[in-house]
CSV table of C-alpha atoms in Angstrom, one decimal:
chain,number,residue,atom,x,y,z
A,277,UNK,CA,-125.5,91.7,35.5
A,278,UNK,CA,-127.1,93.5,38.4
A,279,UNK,CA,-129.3,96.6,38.7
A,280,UNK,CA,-127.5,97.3,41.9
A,281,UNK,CA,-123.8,96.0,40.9
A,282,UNK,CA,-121.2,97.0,38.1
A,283,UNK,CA,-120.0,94.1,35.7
A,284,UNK,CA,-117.8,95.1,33.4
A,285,UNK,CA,-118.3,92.7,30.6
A,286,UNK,CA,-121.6,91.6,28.9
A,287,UNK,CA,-123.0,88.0,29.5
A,288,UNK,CA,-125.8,86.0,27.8
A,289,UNK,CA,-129.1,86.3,29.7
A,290,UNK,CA,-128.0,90.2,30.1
A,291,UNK,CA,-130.2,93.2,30.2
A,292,UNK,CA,-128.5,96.1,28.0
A,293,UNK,CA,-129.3,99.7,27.1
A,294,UNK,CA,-128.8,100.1,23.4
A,295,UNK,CA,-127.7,103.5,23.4
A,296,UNK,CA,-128.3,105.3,19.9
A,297,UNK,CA,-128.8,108.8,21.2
A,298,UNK,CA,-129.7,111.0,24.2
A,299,UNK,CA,-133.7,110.7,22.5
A,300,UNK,CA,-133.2,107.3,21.2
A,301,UNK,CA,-132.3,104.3,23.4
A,302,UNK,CA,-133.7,100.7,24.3
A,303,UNK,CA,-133.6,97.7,26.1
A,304,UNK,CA,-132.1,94.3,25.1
A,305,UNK,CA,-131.9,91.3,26.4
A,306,UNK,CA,-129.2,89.8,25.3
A,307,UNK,CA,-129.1,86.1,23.9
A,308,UNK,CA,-126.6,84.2,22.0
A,309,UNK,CA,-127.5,83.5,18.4
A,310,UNK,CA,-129.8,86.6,18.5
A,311,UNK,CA,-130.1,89.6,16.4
A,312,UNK,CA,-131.3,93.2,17.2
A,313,UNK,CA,-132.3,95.5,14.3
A,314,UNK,CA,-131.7,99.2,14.9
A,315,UNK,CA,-131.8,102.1,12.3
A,316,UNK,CA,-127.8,101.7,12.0
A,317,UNK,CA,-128.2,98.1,11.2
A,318,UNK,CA,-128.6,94.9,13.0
A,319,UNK,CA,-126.4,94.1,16.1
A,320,UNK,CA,-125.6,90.3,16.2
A,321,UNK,CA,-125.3,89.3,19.9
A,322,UNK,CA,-123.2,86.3,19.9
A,323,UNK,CA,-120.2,88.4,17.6
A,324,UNK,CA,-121.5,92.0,19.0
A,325,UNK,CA,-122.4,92.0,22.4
A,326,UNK,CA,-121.0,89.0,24.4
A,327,UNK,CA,-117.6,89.3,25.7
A,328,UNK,CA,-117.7,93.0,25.4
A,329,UNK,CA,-117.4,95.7,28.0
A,330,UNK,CA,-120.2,97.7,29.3
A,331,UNK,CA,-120.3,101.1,27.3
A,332,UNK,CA,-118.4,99.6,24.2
A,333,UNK,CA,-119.2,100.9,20.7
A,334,UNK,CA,-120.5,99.1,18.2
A,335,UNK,CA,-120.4,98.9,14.8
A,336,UNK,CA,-123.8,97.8,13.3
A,337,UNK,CA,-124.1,96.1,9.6
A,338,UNK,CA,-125.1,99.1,7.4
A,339,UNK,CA,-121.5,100.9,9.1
A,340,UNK,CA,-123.6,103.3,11.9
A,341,UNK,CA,-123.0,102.5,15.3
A,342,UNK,CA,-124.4,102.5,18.6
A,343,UNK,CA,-123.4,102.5,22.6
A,344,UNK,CA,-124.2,99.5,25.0
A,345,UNK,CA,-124.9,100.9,28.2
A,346,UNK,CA,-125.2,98.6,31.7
A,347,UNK,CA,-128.6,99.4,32.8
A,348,UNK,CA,-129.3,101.2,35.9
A,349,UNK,CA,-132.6,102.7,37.4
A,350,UNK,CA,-132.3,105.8,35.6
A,351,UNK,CA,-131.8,104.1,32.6
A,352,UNK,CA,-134.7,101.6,33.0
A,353,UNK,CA,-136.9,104.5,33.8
A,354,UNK,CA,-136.8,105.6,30.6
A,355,UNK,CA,-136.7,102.9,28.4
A,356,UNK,CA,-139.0,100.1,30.9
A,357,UNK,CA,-142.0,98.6,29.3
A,358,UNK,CA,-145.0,100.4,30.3
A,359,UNK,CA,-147.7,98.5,31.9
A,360,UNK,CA,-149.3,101.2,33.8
A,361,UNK,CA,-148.3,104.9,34.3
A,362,UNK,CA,-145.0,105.4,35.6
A,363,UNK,CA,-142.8,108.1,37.9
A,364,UNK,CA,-140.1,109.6,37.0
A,365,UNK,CA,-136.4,110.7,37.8
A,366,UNK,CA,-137.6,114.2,39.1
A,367,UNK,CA,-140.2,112.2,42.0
A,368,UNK,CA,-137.8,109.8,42.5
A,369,UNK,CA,-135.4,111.5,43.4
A,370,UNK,CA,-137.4,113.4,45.7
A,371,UNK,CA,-139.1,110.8,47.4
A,372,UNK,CA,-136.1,108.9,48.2
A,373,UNK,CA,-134.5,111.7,50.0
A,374,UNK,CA,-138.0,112.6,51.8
A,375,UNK,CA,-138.4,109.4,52.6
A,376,UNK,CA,-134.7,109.7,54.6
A,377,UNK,CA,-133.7,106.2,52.6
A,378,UNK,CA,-130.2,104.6,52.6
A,379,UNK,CA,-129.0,101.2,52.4
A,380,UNK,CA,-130.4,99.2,54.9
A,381,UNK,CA,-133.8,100.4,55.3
A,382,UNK,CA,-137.0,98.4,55.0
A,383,UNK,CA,-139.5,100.0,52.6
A,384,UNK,CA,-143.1,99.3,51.4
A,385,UNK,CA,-144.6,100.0,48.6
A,386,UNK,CA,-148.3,99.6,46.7
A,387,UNK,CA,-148.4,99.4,43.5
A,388,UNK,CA,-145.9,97.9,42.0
A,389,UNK,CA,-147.3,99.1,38.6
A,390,UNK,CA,-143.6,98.7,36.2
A,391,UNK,CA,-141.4,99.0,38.4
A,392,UNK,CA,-139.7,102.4,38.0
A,393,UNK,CA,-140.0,103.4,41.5
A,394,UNK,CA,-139.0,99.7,42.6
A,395,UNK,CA,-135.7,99.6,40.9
A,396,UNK,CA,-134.8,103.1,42.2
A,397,UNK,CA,-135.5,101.8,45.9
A,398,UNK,CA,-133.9,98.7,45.4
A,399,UNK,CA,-130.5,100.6,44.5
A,400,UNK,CA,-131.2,103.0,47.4
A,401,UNK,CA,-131.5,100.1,50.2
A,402,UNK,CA,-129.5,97.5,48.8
A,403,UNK,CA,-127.1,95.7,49.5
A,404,UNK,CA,-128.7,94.7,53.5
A,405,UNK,CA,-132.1,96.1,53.0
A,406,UNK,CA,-135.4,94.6,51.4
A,407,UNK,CA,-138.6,96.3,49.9
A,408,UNK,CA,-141.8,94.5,50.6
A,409,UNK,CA,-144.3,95.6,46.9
A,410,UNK,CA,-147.7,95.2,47.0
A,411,UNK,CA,-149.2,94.3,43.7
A,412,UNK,CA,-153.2,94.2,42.7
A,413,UNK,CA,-153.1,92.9,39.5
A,414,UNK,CA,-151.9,89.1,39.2
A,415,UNK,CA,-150.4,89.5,35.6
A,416,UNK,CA,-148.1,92.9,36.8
A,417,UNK,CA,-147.3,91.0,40.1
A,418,UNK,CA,-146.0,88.2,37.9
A,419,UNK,CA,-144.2,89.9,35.4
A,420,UNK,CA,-142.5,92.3,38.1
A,421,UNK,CA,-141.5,89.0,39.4
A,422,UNK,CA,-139.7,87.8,36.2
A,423,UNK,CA,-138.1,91.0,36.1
A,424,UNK,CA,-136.5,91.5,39.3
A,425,UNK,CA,-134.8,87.7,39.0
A,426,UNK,CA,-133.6,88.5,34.9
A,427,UNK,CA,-132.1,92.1,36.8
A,428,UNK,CA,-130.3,90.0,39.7
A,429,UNK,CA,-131.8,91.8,42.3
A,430,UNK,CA,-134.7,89.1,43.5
A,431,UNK,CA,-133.2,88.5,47.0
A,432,UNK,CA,-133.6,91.8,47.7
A,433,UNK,CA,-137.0,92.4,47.1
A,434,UNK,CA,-140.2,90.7,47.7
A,435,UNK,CA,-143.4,90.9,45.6
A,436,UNK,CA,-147.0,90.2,46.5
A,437,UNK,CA,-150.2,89.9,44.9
A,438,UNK,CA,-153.1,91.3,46.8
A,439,UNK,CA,-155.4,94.4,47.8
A,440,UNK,CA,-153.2,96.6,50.4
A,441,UNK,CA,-156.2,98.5,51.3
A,442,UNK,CA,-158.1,95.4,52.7
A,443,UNK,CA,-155.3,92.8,53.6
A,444,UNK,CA,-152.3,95.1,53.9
A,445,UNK,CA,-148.7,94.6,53.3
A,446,UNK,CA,-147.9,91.2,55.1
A,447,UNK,CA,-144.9,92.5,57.4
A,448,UNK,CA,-146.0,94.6,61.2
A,449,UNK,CA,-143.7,97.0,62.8
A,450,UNK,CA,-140.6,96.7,60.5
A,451,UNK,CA,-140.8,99.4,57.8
A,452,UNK,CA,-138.9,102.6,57.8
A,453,UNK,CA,-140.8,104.0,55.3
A,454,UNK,CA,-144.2,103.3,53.4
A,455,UNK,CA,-145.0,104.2,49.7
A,456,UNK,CA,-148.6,104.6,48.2
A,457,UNK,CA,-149.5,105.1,44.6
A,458,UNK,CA,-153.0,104.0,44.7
A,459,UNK,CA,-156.3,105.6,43.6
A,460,UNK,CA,-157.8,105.3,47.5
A,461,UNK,CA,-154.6,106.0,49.1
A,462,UNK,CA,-156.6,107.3,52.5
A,463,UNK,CA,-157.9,103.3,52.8
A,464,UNK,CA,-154.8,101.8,52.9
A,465,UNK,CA,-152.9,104.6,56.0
A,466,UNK,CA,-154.3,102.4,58.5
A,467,UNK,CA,-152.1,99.5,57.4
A,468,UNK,CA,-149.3,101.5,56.4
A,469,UNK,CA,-149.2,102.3,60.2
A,470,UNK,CA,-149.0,99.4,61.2
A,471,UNK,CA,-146.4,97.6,58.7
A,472,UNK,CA,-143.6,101.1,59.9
A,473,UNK,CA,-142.0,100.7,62.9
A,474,UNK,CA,-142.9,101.9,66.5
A,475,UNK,CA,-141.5,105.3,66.2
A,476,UNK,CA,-140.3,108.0,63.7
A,477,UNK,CA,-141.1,105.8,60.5
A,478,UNK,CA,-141.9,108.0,57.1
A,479,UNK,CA,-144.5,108.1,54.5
A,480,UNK,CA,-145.0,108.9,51.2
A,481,UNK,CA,-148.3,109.1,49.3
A,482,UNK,CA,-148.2,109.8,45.6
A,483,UNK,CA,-152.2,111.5,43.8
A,484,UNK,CA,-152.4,113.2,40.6
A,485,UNK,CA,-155.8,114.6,42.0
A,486,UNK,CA,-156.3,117.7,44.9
A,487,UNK,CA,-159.4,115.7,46.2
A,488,UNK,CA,-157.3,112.3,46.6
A,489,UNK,CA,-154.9,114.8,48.5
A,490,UNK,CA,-157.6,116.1,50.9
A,491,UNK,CA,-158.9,112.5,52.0
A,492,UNK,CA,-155.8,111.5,52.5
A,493,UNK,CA,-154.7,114.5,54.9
A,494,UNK,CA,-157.4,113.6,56.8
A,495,UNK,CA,-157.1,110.2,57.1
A,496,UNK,CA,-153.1,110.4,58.1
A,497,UNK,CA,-154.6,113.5,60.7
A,498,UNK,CA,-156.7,110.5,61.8
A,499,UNK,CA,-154.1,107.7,62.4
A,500,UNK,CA,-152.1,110.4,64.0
A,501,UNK,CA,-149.6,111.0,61.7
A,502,UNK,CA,-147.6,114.2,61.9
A,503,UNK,CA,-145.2,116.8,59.9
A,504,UNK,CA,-147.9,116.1,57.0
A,505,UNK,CA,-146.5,118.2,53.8
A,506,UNK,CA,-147.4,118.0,50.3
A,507,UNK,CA,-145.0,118.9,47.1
A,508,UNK,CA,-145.4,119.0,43.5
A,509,UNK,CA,-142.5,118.8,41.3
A,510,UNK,CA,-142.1,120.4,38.2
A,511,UNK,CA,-139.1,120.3,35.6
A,512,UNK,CA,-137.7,122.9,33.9
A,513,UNK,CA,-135.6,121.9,31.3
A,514,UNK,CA,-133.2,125.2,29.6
A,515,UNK,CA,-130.8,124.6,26.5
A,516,UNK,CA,-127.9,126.5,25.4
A,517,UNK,CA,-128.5,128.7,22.3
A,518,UNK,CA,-126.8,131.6,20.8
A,519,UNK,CA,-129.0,134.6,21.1
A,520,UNK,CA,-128.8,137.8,18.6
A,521,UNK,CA,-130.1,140.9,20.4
A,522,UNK,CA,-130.2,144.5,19.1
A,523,UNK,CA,-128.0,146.9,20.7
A,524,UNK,CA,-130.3,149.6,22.0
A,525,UNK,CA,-130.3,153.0,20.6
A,526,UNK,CA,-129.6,155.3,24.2
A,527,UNK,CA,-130.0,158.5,22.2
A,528,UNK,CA,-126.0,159.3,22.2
A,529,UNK,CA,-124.0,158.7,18.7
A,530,UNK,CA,-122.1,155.8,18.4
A,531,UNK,CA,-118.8,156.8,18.4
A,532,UNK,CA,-116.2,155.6,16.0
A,533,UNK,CA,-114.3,152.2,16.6
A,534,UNK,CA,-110.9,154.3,17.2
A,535,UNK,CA,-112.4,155.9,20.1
A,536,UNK,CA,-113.2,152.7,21.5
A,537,UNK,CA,-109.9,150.8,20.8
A,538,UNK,CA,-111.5,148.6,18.5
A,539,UNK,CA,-109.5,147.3,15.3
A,540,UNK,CA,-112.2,145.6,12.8
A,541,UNK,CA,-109.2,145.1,10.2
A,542,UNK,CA,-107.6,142.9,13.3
A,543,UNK,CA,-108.8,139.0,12.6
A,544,UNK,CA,-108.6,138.0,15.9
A,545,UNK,CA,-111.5,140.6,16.5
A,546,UNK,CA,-113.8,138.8,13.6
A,547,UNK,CA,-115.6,136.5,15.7
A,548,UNK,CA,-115.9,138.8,19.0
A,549,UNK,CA,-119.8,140.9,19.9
A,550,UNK,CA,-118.1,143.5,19.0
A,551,UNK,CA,-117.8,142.6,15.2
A,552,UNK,CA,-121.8,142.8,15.1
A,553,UNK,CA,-122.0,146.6,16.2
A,554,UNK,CA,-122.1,148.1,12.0
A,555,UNK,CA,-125.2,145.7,12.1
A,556,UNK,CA,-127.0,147.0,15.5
A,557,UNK,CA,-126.6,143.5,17.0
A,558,UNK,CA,-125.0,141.2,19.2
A,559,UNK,CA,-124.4,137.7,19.8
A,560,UNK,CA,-123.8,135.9,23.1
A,561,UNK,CA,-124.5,132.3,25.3
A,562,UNK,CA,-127.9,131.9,26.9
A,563,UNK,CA,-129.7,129.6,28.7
A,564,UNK,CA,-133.2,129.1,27.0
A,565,UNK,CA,-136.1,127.1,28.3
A,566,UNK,CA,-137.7,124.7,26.0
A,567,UNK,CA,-140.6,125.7,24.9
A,568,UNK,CA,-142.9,122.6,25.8
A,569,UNK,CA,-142.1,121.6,29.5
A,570,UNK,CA,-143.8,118.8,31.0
A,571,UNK,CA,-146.7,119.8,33.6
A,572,UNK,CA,-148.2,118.4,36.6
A,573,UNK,CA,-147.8,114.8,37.3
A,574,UNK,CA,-149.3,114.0,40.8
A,575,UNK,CA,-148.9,115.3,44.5
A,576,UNK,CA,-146.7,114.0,47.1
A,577,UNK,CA,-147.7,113.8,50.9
A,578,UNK,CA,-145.2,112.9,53.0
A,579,UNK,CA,-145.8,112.7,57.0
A,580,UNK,CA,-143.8,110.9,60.4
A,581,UNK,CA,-145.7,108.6,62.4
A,582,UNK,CA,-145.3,110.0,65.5
């Protein structure tokens, strides 16, 4: 199993997404001899899990049953344990293409934080490229470690624990693009300059605050970047609901249903808008935004060096 290649069949040592609906889904590692317990009933690996193909159902002991899905960064976005605050699918998605990624490129980043952002750059450079993380906190350095070897995708990444804003991110010259989601972003440019390469390399700062955003304007202004834009991304999510509206009243008779051609005694006209009209309504498809959406999450700079 591999974040960033397709197996087919599960194996023991396996990371799975236990897939029990679009709101309710979790990670597994799966062992022999191990059981998982899930509303439907426990899942017992060894009879369950091993030997099966990726996106299999299964049948859980109390009869309900569930979907094993092969993980991907999408998927371990939004099911990853949280150590620190995380981005999402929506900045991802974004940076990656600002960023002008593809496989092969060299990235930096700082933090490391859970990984969300990690395993989504991974995917993006792999399978010849390599991201250099910069970690401040020994326990998350460690444990992004351990999870980067259990996800198969450790040769492709390395992970270090240290302050990028004094000592930088250990490479010079070889990045094509830099990442910072840091509270002093602005004290950490200098070295992100240095660790891009000579010319045309891209950079990506990440604040949930204005004033962070100003300082570190300044400071890019100040290393010379160029083409320095900021974004904020928000997500609008709309369902699809059957909406009853009342026909309006234009001042003019409604004329009878033989004028209009319309046969009420006719079934196949039953479940058609115009069946509504003897109660003033009608019924039809819409596209309906939820009615919480999720807000601001941070700012994104992005400049060239030049």
């Amino acid at each position: 199993m591999s974040f960033v290649e397709y197996g087919d069949t599960i194996k023991d040592g396996d990371t799975a997404i236990v897939f029990l609906g679009h709101e309710s889904m979790f990670p597994v590692k799966v062992q022999h001899g191990t059981v998982t317990q899930t509303k439907y009933g426990v899942i017992r690996h060894s009879t369950d899990l091993i030997g099966k193909k990726y996106g299999s159902k299964v049948t859980c002991s109390k009869g309900g049953w569930v979907f094993i899905l092969h993980p991907t960064p999408e998927l371990w976005t939004m099911n990853l344990p949280h150590r620190t605050q995380i981005l999402y699918s929506t900045d991802i998605s974004i940076i990656t293409m600002m960023l002008e990624l593809k496989p092969g490129s060299i990235v930096c980043e700082s933090g490391t934080g859970s990984g969300s952002l990690s395993h989504a750059l991974i995917r993006t450079v792999a399978p010849t490229g390599h991201l250099y993380t910069v970690e401040f906190h020994q326990q998350r350095a460690q444990k992004a470690r351990e999870e980067f070897r259990e996800h198969g995708v450790e040769h492709l990444v390395t992970v270090t624990n240290q302050d990028v804003c004094k000592n930088g991110f250990g490479v010079s010259n070889i990045a094509d693009a830099v990442f910072l989601d840091i509270p002093s972003p602005w004290e950490a440019i200098g070295h992100a300059k240095s660790a891009l390469k000579a010319e045309g390399g891209r950079i990506c700062s990440f604040s949930p605050c204005i004033e962070q955003v100003q300082r570190t304007c300044l400071a890019m202004e100040e290393y010379g970047f160029t083409e320095i834009n900021t974004l904020e991304i928000l997500l609008r999510v709309y369902n699809v609901r059957t909406v009853s509206l009342q026909i309006p009243d234009l001042g003019k008779a409604a004329e009878d249903n033989s004028s209009t051609g319309f046969d009420s005694s006719n079934p196949s006209h039953q479940g058609s808008p115009c069946a509504n009209l003897q109660q003033g309504t009608v019924q039809f498809k819409s596209g309906v935004p939820l009615r919480e959406v999720v807000g601001h999450t941070g700012y994104l700079t992005f400049a060239t060096k030049s």
